[in-house]
XYZ file of C-alpha atoms in Angstrom:
627
model
C -62.588 -118.317 118.981
C -61.480 -114.895 117.715
C -62.601 -115.738 114.171
C -65.980 -117.037 115.480
C -66.425 -113.818 117.426
C -65.966 -111.728 114.296
C -68.308 -114.019 112.343
C -71.036 -113.608 114.969
C -70.551 -109.852 115.162
C -70.653 -109.193 111.441
C -73.017 -111.933 110.366
C -76.083 -109.709 110.164
C -74.371 -106.583 108.890
C -73.295 -107.355 105.332
C -71.755 -109.997 103.202
C -68.540 -107.904 103.005
C -67.698 -109.165 106.504
C -67.317 -112.656 105.097
C -64.871 -111.409 102.493
C -62.874 -109.679 105.245
C -62.749 -112.851 107.356
C -61.874 -114.938 104.327
C -58.991 -112.592 103.552
C -57.718 -112.839 107.141
C -57.907 -116.620 107.089
C -56.128 -116.734 103.712
C -53.274 -114.549 104.950
C -52.999 -116.623 108.113
C -52.815 -119.781 106.035
C -50.217 -118.270 103.696
C -47.929 -116.621 106.218
C -48.347 -119.276 108.861
C -49.359 -118.886 112.462
C -48.728 -115.806 114.527
C -45.454 -116.054 116.482
C -45.669 -119.171 118.603
C -43.357 -121.739 120.115
C -43.224 -123.668 116.840
C -42.400 -120.521 114.841
C -39.745 -119.496 117.353
C -38.141 -122.932 117.121
C -37.785 -122.668 113.332
C -34.656 -120.481 113.644
C -32.106 -120.136 116.451
C -29.211 -117.660 116.439
C -25.928 -117.178 118.300
C -22.780 -115.046 117.924
C -19.109 -116.060 118.228
C -15.861 -114.054 118.012
C -12.825 -115.430 116.179
C -10.456 -114.469 119.037
C -10.523 -114.183 122.815
C -9.273 -110.554 122.737
C -8.929 -107.688 120.262
C -5.925 -105.400 119.891
C -6.344 -101.726 118.913
C -5.969 -101.249 115.167
C -7.004 -104.819 114.273
C -10.117 -106.251 112.639
C -11.768 -109.241 114.295
C -14.559 -111.152 112.539
C -17.790 -111.961 114.349
C -19.777 -115.016 113.252
C -23.569 -114.924 113.417
C -24.611 -118.584 113.358
C -28.171 -119.221 112.215
C -29.512 -122.725 112.896
C -32.517 -123.346 110.659
C -34.902 -126.119 111.668
C -35.599 -129.154 109.505
C -38.148 -128.455 106.797
C -37.562 -124.713 107.017
C -35.442 -122.245 105.057
C -34.908 -118.485 105.312
C -34.754 -116.177 102.321
C -31.367 -115.046 101.057
C -29.983 -111.524 101.491
C -30.906 -108.646 99.177
C -27.850 -109.108 96.931
C -28.847 -112.692 96.055
C -32.625 -112.749 96.390
C -34.903 -112.239 93.404
C -38.673 -112.085 92.888
C -40.365 -115.317 91.856
C -43.472 -114.608 89.847
C -45.799 -112.501 91.984
C -44.052 -113.565 95.219
C -41.665 -110.993 96.718
C -39.438 -112.702 99.311
C -38.493 -110.902 102.518
C -34.659 -110.695 102.446
C -32.391 -111.638 105.324
C -30.513 -108.585 106.629
C -27.869 -108.184 109.324
C -27.503 -104.638 110.673
C -25.681 -103.002 113.582
C -28.131 -101.072 115.778
C -25.541 -99.932 118.336
C -21.761 -100.002 118.599
C -19.472 -98.743 121.350
C -17.180 -95.850 120.622
C -14.066 -97.053 118.827
C -15.780 -99.917 116.966
C -16.173 -99.650 113.193
C -18.264 -102.532 111.793
C -17.750 -103.319 108.121
C -20.347 -104.610 105.680
C -21.730 -108.057 106.593
C -20.687 -111.087 104.530
C -23.458 -113.524 103.638
C -23.004 -117.166 102.604
C -23.964 -118.372 99.143
C -27.673 -119.139 98.903
C -29.085 -122.436 97.653
C -31.918 -122.869 95.135
C -35.181 -124.062 96.678
C -38.589 -125.046 95.348
C -41.800 -123.792 96.910
C -45.470 -124.004 95.983
C -45.894 -120.228 96.138
C -42.783 -119.382 94.050
C -43.104 -120.719 90.531
C -39.535 -119.748 89.580
C -37.984 -121.151 92.745
C -36.141 -119.354 95.539
C -32.618 -118.673 96.732
C -32.487 -119.479 100.431
C -30.340 -120.466 103.409
C -30.945 -123.929 104.877
C -29.494 -125.954 107.737
C -26.717 -123.903 109.304
C -26.011 -120.486 107.766
C -23.051 -118.465 109.037
C -22.939 -114.719 108.429
C -19.726 -112.795 109.130
C -19.339 -109.248 110.381
C -15.753 -107.913 110.350
C -15.377 -105.383 113.172
C -12.470 -102.930 113.245
C -11.179 -101.990 116.712
C -9.690 -98.502 116.310
C -6.475 -97.246 117.882
C -8.371 -95.042 120.338
C -9.577 -98.061 122.360
C -7.957 -98.450 125.750
C -6.434 -101.786 126.862
C -8.303 -103.789 129.516
C -11.634 -102.354 128.377
C -14.679 -104.159 127.072
C -16.273 -103.229 123.737
C -19.695 -104.363 122.638
C -22.200 -103.958 119.854
C -25.818 -104.894 119.247
C -26.980 -106.582 116.061
C -30.355 -107.077 114.468
C -30.932 -110.084 112.219
C -34.112 -109.762 110.172
C -35.352 -112.889 108.414
C -38.418 -114.813 107.285
C -38.649 -118.557 107.797
C -40.616 -120.572 105.238
C -41.510 -124.140 104.366
C -42.325 -125.489 100.928
C -45.991 -124.558 101.397
C -46.071 -121.437 103.583
C -44.070 -118.618 105.150
C -44.088 -117.471 108.753
C -44.237 -113.817 109.675
C -40.892 -111.961 109.419
C -38.859 -111.953 112.629
C -36.086 -109.803 114.128
C -33.477 -111.385 116.392
C -31.554 -108.952 118.618
C -28.023 -110.135 119.431
C -25.318 -108.629 121.616
C -21.591 -109.374 121.345
C -18.759 -108.059 123.520
C -15.002 -108.616 123.425
C -12.183 -107.553 125.760
C -9.516 -105.218 124.374
C -5.872 -106.144 125.024
C -2.773 -103.983 124.743
C -0.826 -103.918 121.477
C 1.661 -106.769 121.346
C -0.398 -109.021 123.610
C -0.784 -112.608 122.456
C -4.306 -113.248 121.237
C -5.693 -116.776 121.037
C -8.020 -117.915 118.261
C -11.296 -119.504 119.286
C -14.517 -120.889 117.798
C -12.571 -121.824 114.688
C -15.213 -124.348 113.645
C -17.347 -121.369 112.623
C -14.614 -119.552 110.704
C -13.396 -122.235 108.297
C -15.099 -120.503 105.363
C -14.425 -116.919 106.482
C -11.350 -116.295 104.327
C -12.934 -117.612 101.141
C -16.239 -115.834 101.752
C -14.473 -112.552 102.450
C -12.530 -112.946 99.210
C -15.740 -113.746 97.332
C -17.403 -110.685 98.843
C -14.395 -108.626 97.757
C -14.783 -109.997 94.232
C -18.402 -108.853 94.078
C -18.615 -105.483 92.336
C -21.716 -103.480 93.285
C -23.071 -101.018 90.741
C -25.632 -98.336 91.561
C -27.055 -96.231 88.750
C -29.720 -93.766 89.919
C -31.279 -96.360 92.220
C -30.790 -99.365 89.941
C -28.557 -101.853 91.791
C -26.831 -104.927 90.445
C -23.826 -107.066 91.346
C -21.117 -108.643 89.207
C -18.963 -111.512 90.493
C -15.384 -110.754 89.542
C -14.128 -114.205 90.556
C -15.563 -116.064 87.534
C -14.710 -115.745 83.845
C -18.303 -114.876 82.983
C -18.347 -112.220 85.701
C -15.043 -110.769 84.499
C -16.379 -110.475 80.942
C -19.511 -108.704 82.201
C -17.331 -106.447 84.368
C -15.088 -105.520 81.428
C -18.125 -104.811 79.248
C -19.642 -102.629 81.976
C -16.345 -100.761 82.418
C -16.134 -100.179 78.649
C -19.686 -98.823 78.594
C -18.818 -96.479 81.467
C -15.738 -95.363 79.543
C -17.865 -94.530 76.507
C -20.194 -92.439 78.686
C -17.195 -90.343 79.758
C -17.410 -88.600 76.379
C -20.721 -87.068 77.432
C -19.460 -85.592 80.712
C -18.779 -81.841 81.001
C -15.048 -82.520 81.300
C -14.644 -83.946 77.782
C -17.391 -82.197 75.814
C -15.262 -79.110 74.919
C -12.856 -81.282 72.890
C -15.407 -83.267 70.887
C -16.274 -80.422 68.441
C -12.577 -79.977 67.742
C -12.200 -83.582 66.642
C -15.412 -83.467 64.609
C -14.150 -80.356 62.793
C -10.783 -82.035 62.223
C -12.413 -85.203 60.840
C -14.724 -83.160 58.614
C -11.694 -81.759 56.780
C -10.396 -85.280 56.194
C -13.789 -86.827 55.391
C -13.135 -86.838 51.634
C -10.170 -89.165 52.153
C -11.600 -92.218 53.929
C -8.164 -93.707 54.632
C -6.775 -90.509 56.180
C -9.945 -90.017 58.221
C -9.678 -93.546 59.636
C -5.991 -93.169 60.537
C -6.639 -89.856 62.322
C -9.486 -91.387 64.350
C -7.375 -94.442 65.129
C -4.504 -92.250 66.335
C -6.813 -90.356 68.687
C -8.322 -93.624 69.947
C -4.818 -94.966 70.569
C -3.975 -91.824 72.544
C -7.027 -92.346 74.752
C -6.191 -96.018 75.324
C -2.525 -95.257 76.049
C -3.393 -92.797 78.790
C -5.828 -95.159 80.521
C -3.317 -98.010 80.384
C -0.660 -95.704 81.873
C -3.086 -94.619 84.585
C -3.937 -98.245 85.391
C -0.227 -99.054 85.552
C 0.406 -96.222 88.018
C -2.472 -97.325 90.259
C -1.350 -100.960 90.121
C 2.375 -100.387 90.622
C 3.026 -96.921 92.104
C 2.519 -96.856 95.871
C 1.789 -93.124 96.038
C -0.832 -93.143 93.291
C -4.280 -94.365 94.270
C -7.083 -92.401 92.562
C -8.037 -91.802 88.934
C -8.359 -88.050 89.456
C -5.244 -87.582 91.577
C -3.465 -85.550 88.882
C -6.011 -82.746 89.268
C -5.168 -82.433 92.958
C -1.866 -80.819 91.910
C -2.391 -77.094 91.080
C 0.517 -76.976 88.592
C -1.040 -79.798 86.570
C -4.512 -78.189 86.579
C -3.123 -74.800 85.535
C -1.008 -76.491 82.841
C -4.090 -78.204 81.386
C -5.867 -74.841 81.363
C -2.995 -73.241 79.460
C -3.004 -76.040 76.869
C -6.762 -75.681 76.311
C -6.303 -71.916 76.089
C -3.664 -72.285 73.374
C -5.936 -74.688 71.496
C -8.781 -72.174 71.718
C -6.592 -69.542 70.047
C -6.282 -71.898 67.075
C -10.054 -71.751 66.675
C -9.762 -67.991 66.037
C -7.071 -68.550 63.363
C -4.427 -66.889 65.540
C -2.018 -69.513 64.236
C -1.819 -67.623 60.947
C 0.903 -65.680 62.757
C 4.119 -67.677 63.047
C 4.454 -69.026 66.580
C 6.919 -71.431 68.246
C 6.876 -74.877 66.609
C 5.719 -76.768 69.711
C 2.464 -74.816 69.721
C 1.521 -76.290 66.359
C 1.223 -79.738 67.933
C -1.895 -78.401 69.674
C -3.432 -76.780 66.588
C -6.799 -78.527 66.096
C -6.524 -78.249 62.311
C -3.121 -79.930 62.103
C -4.362 -83.243 60.647
C -1.370 -85.309 61.670
C -1.125 -88.635 63.439
C 0.898 -87.242 66.331
C -1.533 -84.310 66.680
C -4.523 -86.673 66.866
C -2.639 -88.943 69.282
C -1.948 -85.958 71.555
C -5.574 -84.860 71.344
C -6.619 -88.350 72.452
C -4.322 -88.164 75.474
C -5.688 -84.727 76.337
C -9.284 -85.952 76.058
C -8.491 -88.856 78.382
C -6.736 -86.561 80.861
C -9.727 -84.220 80.918
C -12.065 -87.148 81.583
C -10.439 -88.099 84.900
C -12.105 -85.379 87.034
C -15.477 -86.761 85.954
C -16.856 -90.212 86.696
C -19.328 -91.788 84.323
C -21.975 -94.262 85.492
C -20.592 -97.805 86.014
C -16.966 -96.648 85.677
C -16.272 -95.699 89.302
C -17.239 -99.061 90.821
C -15.244 -100.977 88.193
C -12.140 -98.820 88.737
C -12.402 -99.121 92.542
C -12.598 -102.928 92.292
C -9.683 -103.030 89.843
C -7.432 -101.101 92.237
C -7.693 -103.924 94.798
C -6.818 -106.676 92.303
C -3.508 -108.001 90.917
C -1.834 -105.807 88.239
C -3.130 -107.906 85.321
C -6.764 -107.437 86.413
C -6.182 -103.726 87.098
C -4.726 -103.152 83.633
C -7.523 -105.149 81.993
C -10.257 -103.010 83.577
C -8.500 -99.736 82.768
C -7.902 -100.934 79.207
C -11.642 -101.627 78.956
C -12.433 -98.101 80.194
C -10.008 -96.632 77.651
C -11.399 -98.786 74.828
C -14.938 -97.705 75.640
C -13.981 -94.037 75.676
C -12.049 -94.379 72.392
C -14.812 -96.249 70.552
C -16.889 -93.204 69.387
C -13.840 -91.578 67.756
C -12.972 -94.798 65.973
C -16.596 -95.200 64.845
C -16.740 -91.631 63.483
C -13.492 -92.071 61.567
C -14.724 -95.364 60.078
C -17.928 -93.674 58.893
C -16.766 -90.292 57.491
C -20.173 -89.606 55.924
C -21.410 -88.745 59.426
C -19.212 -85.603 59.520
C -19.271 -84.578 55.851
C -22.216 -82.213 56.402
C -20.151 -80.145 58.834
C -19.534 -76.743 57.128
C -15.849 -76.472 56.180
C -15.818 -72.971 54.695
C -17.821 -69.773 54.653
C -19.346 -67.672 57.465
C -21.078 -70.658 59.120
C -17.789 -72.529 59.455
C -16.092 -69.447 60.916
C -18.947 -68.908 63.392
C -18.811 -72.507 64.626
C -15.090 -72.238 65.231
C -15.447 -68.892 66.998
C -18.192 -70.125 69.334
C -16.246 -73.319 70.078
C -13.151 -71.198 70.673
C -14.968 -69.024 73.219
C -16.326 -72.087 75.028
C -12.857 -73.655 75.082
C -11.447 -70.392 76.419
C -14.096 -70.579 79.135
C -12.926 -74.119 79.955
C -9.306 -72.897 80.027
C -10.160 -70.147 82.521
C -12.040 -72.731 84.589
C -9.017 -75.030 84.975
C -6.631 -72.134 85.582
C -9.064 -70.717 88.155
C -9.404 -74.074 89.923
C -5.615 -74.397 90.066
C -5.213 -70.891 91.455
C -7.996 -71.431 94.009
C -6.337 -74.679 95.081
C -3.045 -72.859 95.710
C -4.862 -70.390 97.960
C -7.004 -73.003 99.738
C -6.515 -74.167 103.310
C -8.299 -77.530 103.753
C -10.669 -78.483 105.205
C -12.221 -75.038 104.699
C -14.019 -74.425 101.375
C -12.200 -73.216 98.285
C -12.915 -69.820 96.709
C -15.381 -69.898 93.795
C -14.823 -66.413 92.371
C -13.244 -67.873 89.220
C -16.746 -68.901 88.062
C -17.528 -65.269 87.127
C -14.995 -65.014 84.242
C -15.815 -68.584 83.218
C -19.503 -67.782 82.847
C -18.761 -64.376 81.279
C -16.944 -66.094 78.398
C -19.732 -68.662 78.068
C -22.298 -65.854 77.984
C -20.232 -64.095 75.295
C -20.259 -67.274 73.201
C -24.058 -67.448 73.440
C -24.464 -63.782 72.587
C -22.097 -64.017 69.613
C -23.878 -67.135 68.308
C -27.287 -65.426 68.472
C -26.044 -62.156 66.944
C -24.089 -63.657 64.054
C -26.799 -66.242 63.274
C -29.297 -63.393 62.883
C -27.060 -61.765 60.273
C -25.712 -64.724 58.279
C -28.327 -67.492 58.394
C -30.396 -67.585 55.169
C -33.101 -70.014 56.334
C -35.696 -69.072 58.935
C -35.778 -72.474 60.744
C -31.989 -72.534 61.158
C -31.948 -68.902 62.225
C -34.591 -69.456 64.895
C -32.939 -72.668 66.143
C -29.392 -71.341 66.553
C -30.573 -67.998 67.956
C -32.550 -69.963 70.549
C -29.420 -71.975 71.370
C -27.495 -68.730 71.849
C -30.174 -67.228 74.113
C -30.327 -70.460 76.138
C -26.544 -70.336 76.581
C -26.826 -66.741 77.827
C -29.516 -67.684 80.357
C -27.638 -70.765 81.589
C -24.415 -68.767 81.950
C -26.117 -66.107 84.058
C -27.798 -68.776 86.182
C -24.498 -70.632 86.609
C -22.593 -67.506 87.633
C -25.071 -66.832 90.433
C -25.611 -70.364 91.707
C -22.088 -71.775 91.324
C -20.623 -68.959 93.398
C -23.302 -69.380 96.063
C -22.704 -71.829 98.923
C -26.242 -73.156 98.571
C -29.076 -73.807 101.046
C -27.344 -76.653 102.909
C -25.198 -75.753 105.933
C -22.241 -78.002 105.179
C -19.698 -79.064 107.774
C -16.298 -79.624 106.165
C -14.732 -82.968 106.919
C -12.012 -83.699 109.403
C -11.628 -87.107 111.105
C -12.373 -85.406 114.429
C -15.611 -83.798 113.211
C -16.735 -87.057 111.640
C -16.045 -89.037 114.823
C -17.728 -86.408 117.022
C -20.900 -86.541 114.901
C -21.131 -90.332 115.119
C -20.327 -90.327 118.845
C -23.224 -87.921 119.405
C -25.579 -90.436 117.794
C -26.166 -88.384 114.671
C -26.526 -89.618 111.113
C -23.875 -88.346 108.691
C -24.218 -87.636 104.981
C -20.703 -87.617 103.562
C -20.339 -85.872 100.182
C -17.015 -86.254 98.347
C -16.460 -83.382 95.926
C -13.879 -81.067 94.350
C -13.923 -77.804 92.440
C -12.641 -79.560 89.307
C -15.457 -82.172 89.437
C -18.289 -80.852 87.261
C -20.418 -83.965 87.810
C -20.211 -83.241 91.544
C -21.557 -79.731 90.928
C -24.426 -81.063 88.822
C -25.497 -83.608 91.464
C -25.217 -81.098 94.290
C -27.307 -78.507 92.452
C -29.845 -80.955 91.059
C -30.334 -83.353 93.982
C -28.864 -82.150 97.276
C -30.145 -78.578 96.886
C -33.703 -79.732 96.153
C -36.188 -78.483 98.815
C -37.195 -81.936 100.142
C -33.544 -82.940 100.694
C -32.652 -79.552 102.202
C -35.470 -79.969 104.756
C -34.130 -83.354 105.851
C -30.525 -82.138 106.047
C -31.627 -79.219 108.223
C -32.673 -81.517 111.068
C -30.538 -81.724 114.206
C -30.229 -85.532 113.958
C -28.081 -85.448 110.805
C -24.821 -83.744 109.858
C -24.275 -82.921 106.157
C -20.499 -83.191 105.799
C -18.506 -82.313 102.699
C -15.123 -83.873 101.888
C -13.421 -81.415 99.522
C -10.397 -83.020 97.831
C -9.725 -80.082 95.476
C -6.188 -79.675 96.738
C -3.894 -81.316 99.253
C -6.297 -83.011 101.651
C -4.704 -86.319 102.781
C -7.404 -87.080 105.418
C -10.063 -86.576 102.760
C -8.301 -88.886 100.283
C -7.866 -91.490 103.039
C -11.597 -91.340 103.747
C -12.323 -91.780 100.025
C -10.211 -94.946 99.997
C -11.900 -96.203 103.181
C -15.234 -95.722 101.439
C -13.984 -98.097 98.736
C -13.766 -95.662 95.843
C -11.105 -94.201 93.569
C -13.137 -91.419 92.030
C -15.742 -88.776 92.652
C -18.601 -87.884 92.767
C -19.407 -90.122 95.694
C -22.003 -89.912 98.461
C -21.972 -92.089 101.597
C -24.642 -92.118 104.314
C -24.097 -93.360 107.875
C -27.008 -94.164 110.169
C -27.341 -92.841 113.722
C -25.810 -96.095 114.956
C -22.653 -95.359 112.931
C -23.238 -97.976 110.246
C -22.716 -97.203 106.575
C -26.084 -97.853 104.937
C -25.623 -96.306 101.496
C -22.943 -95.507 98.927
C -23.432 -94.279 95.371
C -21.863 -92.077 92.727
C -25.148 -91.317 90.926
C -28.473 -90.959 92.711
C -31.917 -89.380 92.433
C -33.825 -87.098 94.782
C -36.415 -89.758 95.632
C -33.789 -92.430 96.262
C -31.739 -90.167 98.521
C -34.839 -88.984 100.401
C -35.638 -92.582 101.338
C -32.047 -93.287 102.401
C -31.828 -90.196 104.645
C -35.218 -90.974 106.198
C -33.966 -94.461 107.047
C -30.704 -93.072 108.478
C -32.604 -90.709 110.767
C -34.539 -93.479 112.485
C -33.534 -93.979 116.097
C -32.232 -97.532 116.454
């Protein structure tokens, strides 16, 4: 009758009305009828706890049982679903819209989807059929009082389809409550028919490694041989990218200069590159061994949380920088010569490889952080394999350069140009040395959770500015060719500008009013129904600085973070901050940078180590929605 009414109304107006009605009828035919008794009967849901009580400090799984009617299926979750031709399936999603204080829901666990054929999906679908059981592990914190009742509200979003059509997407609202018993009370298992697959599915979910690279998401199953090979390849690629992070870049020119001197002797060049590669691999294997076997060692960058180690690294880089100015022409103690960048020895190259690997740990390259976090939860053999892959990937460029010495033969080895390159590199290395010494000193003076002093950035940037000025000045006087003169003078001027910009902005606290993390502040924010953006950072993490300046300080993000409904919270693990490190482990990571977003209902909805402004804007907007 409704359609006939529209036909009668628009019949005499224009033929476009017929196209409108045809479109409505087509969509109705494709998506099925509007919600009706038949559509409602396609899917039925219920929730069941695995125990009759919960004790404070324990995790109790909740089963969401979805009974799917005969002839129907529902689309799989977002981690398994994929487009099929022009058809974009609506994914099944289980979210927590409300949870009582003291409840900490974990990520939902979905069953494995089955392949399905449908007329509208030429490549087939991955769907749930029959009975699908989703699991939600819920942690009951120690603050819960015995003889109380805790509850939470869930939303299950799904779309039921047949082989020929899909119904409109639906949202089922479910409520589950469970009594809390005192510690030591006997708790009886119940509803075990729904939890037969829980252990295996939780293990499978733990084996799934989720990668997020600037909004590009993909999963790797670490429980199969094919998945392990992909995981190792991804870890190796992430290790290779470590060479392009600000932490390692100061050492690369040193090795290139060293290889250029040995380029005429192909055999010597290859052995020197191999020794450095072996040093890199040795460190990463040792680090993997400590994480796998040492109970007090849990993060890849933990060494830089000790001020003595950070200051020691700064002193070593400082000594190496003196070698770039030919200060080693004066006789110094023998042990200093091991750090001379021109000492073309196997043990010198091996030590340089170890140093490069050590310097890489404050930075996290794309793909590396997720692989390392997964490896830390696996048996020692798997942990060592992943860390060996990271080390191999990082070592590969040095091995490739040494195997192809013609790539470094054009590097000037004598004359004013060679001296200038060494001097500029020496100044930049001296800047890096002051940076690490400054971070170590600031860490000694810090009192977590309050922010660390950033005054050390002024001498760091002053040395960098000097390097740029010296490069521009000397290039003007010694460069014979106009193109080269213009290019390197421009590089020097750019370095001056960037150094001045860095000195101002890296010492500034920025436009975001950060709250510094404590467990109490975090809990209070969630209890007040506010969203929380949790930023893990440290003064020795240069990637963290780059992401904060480039993404979080952008005007559109600053506007969102200035709203009353969200708390921007910074977890600074520069020095001794055990609560901060515990929170990093709870977030499922071993390294920084890392950003985690919690919705106003207290549910973690996002986690990533690399992200874009647009991606983060969408995530924060979603977190701010009142559930």
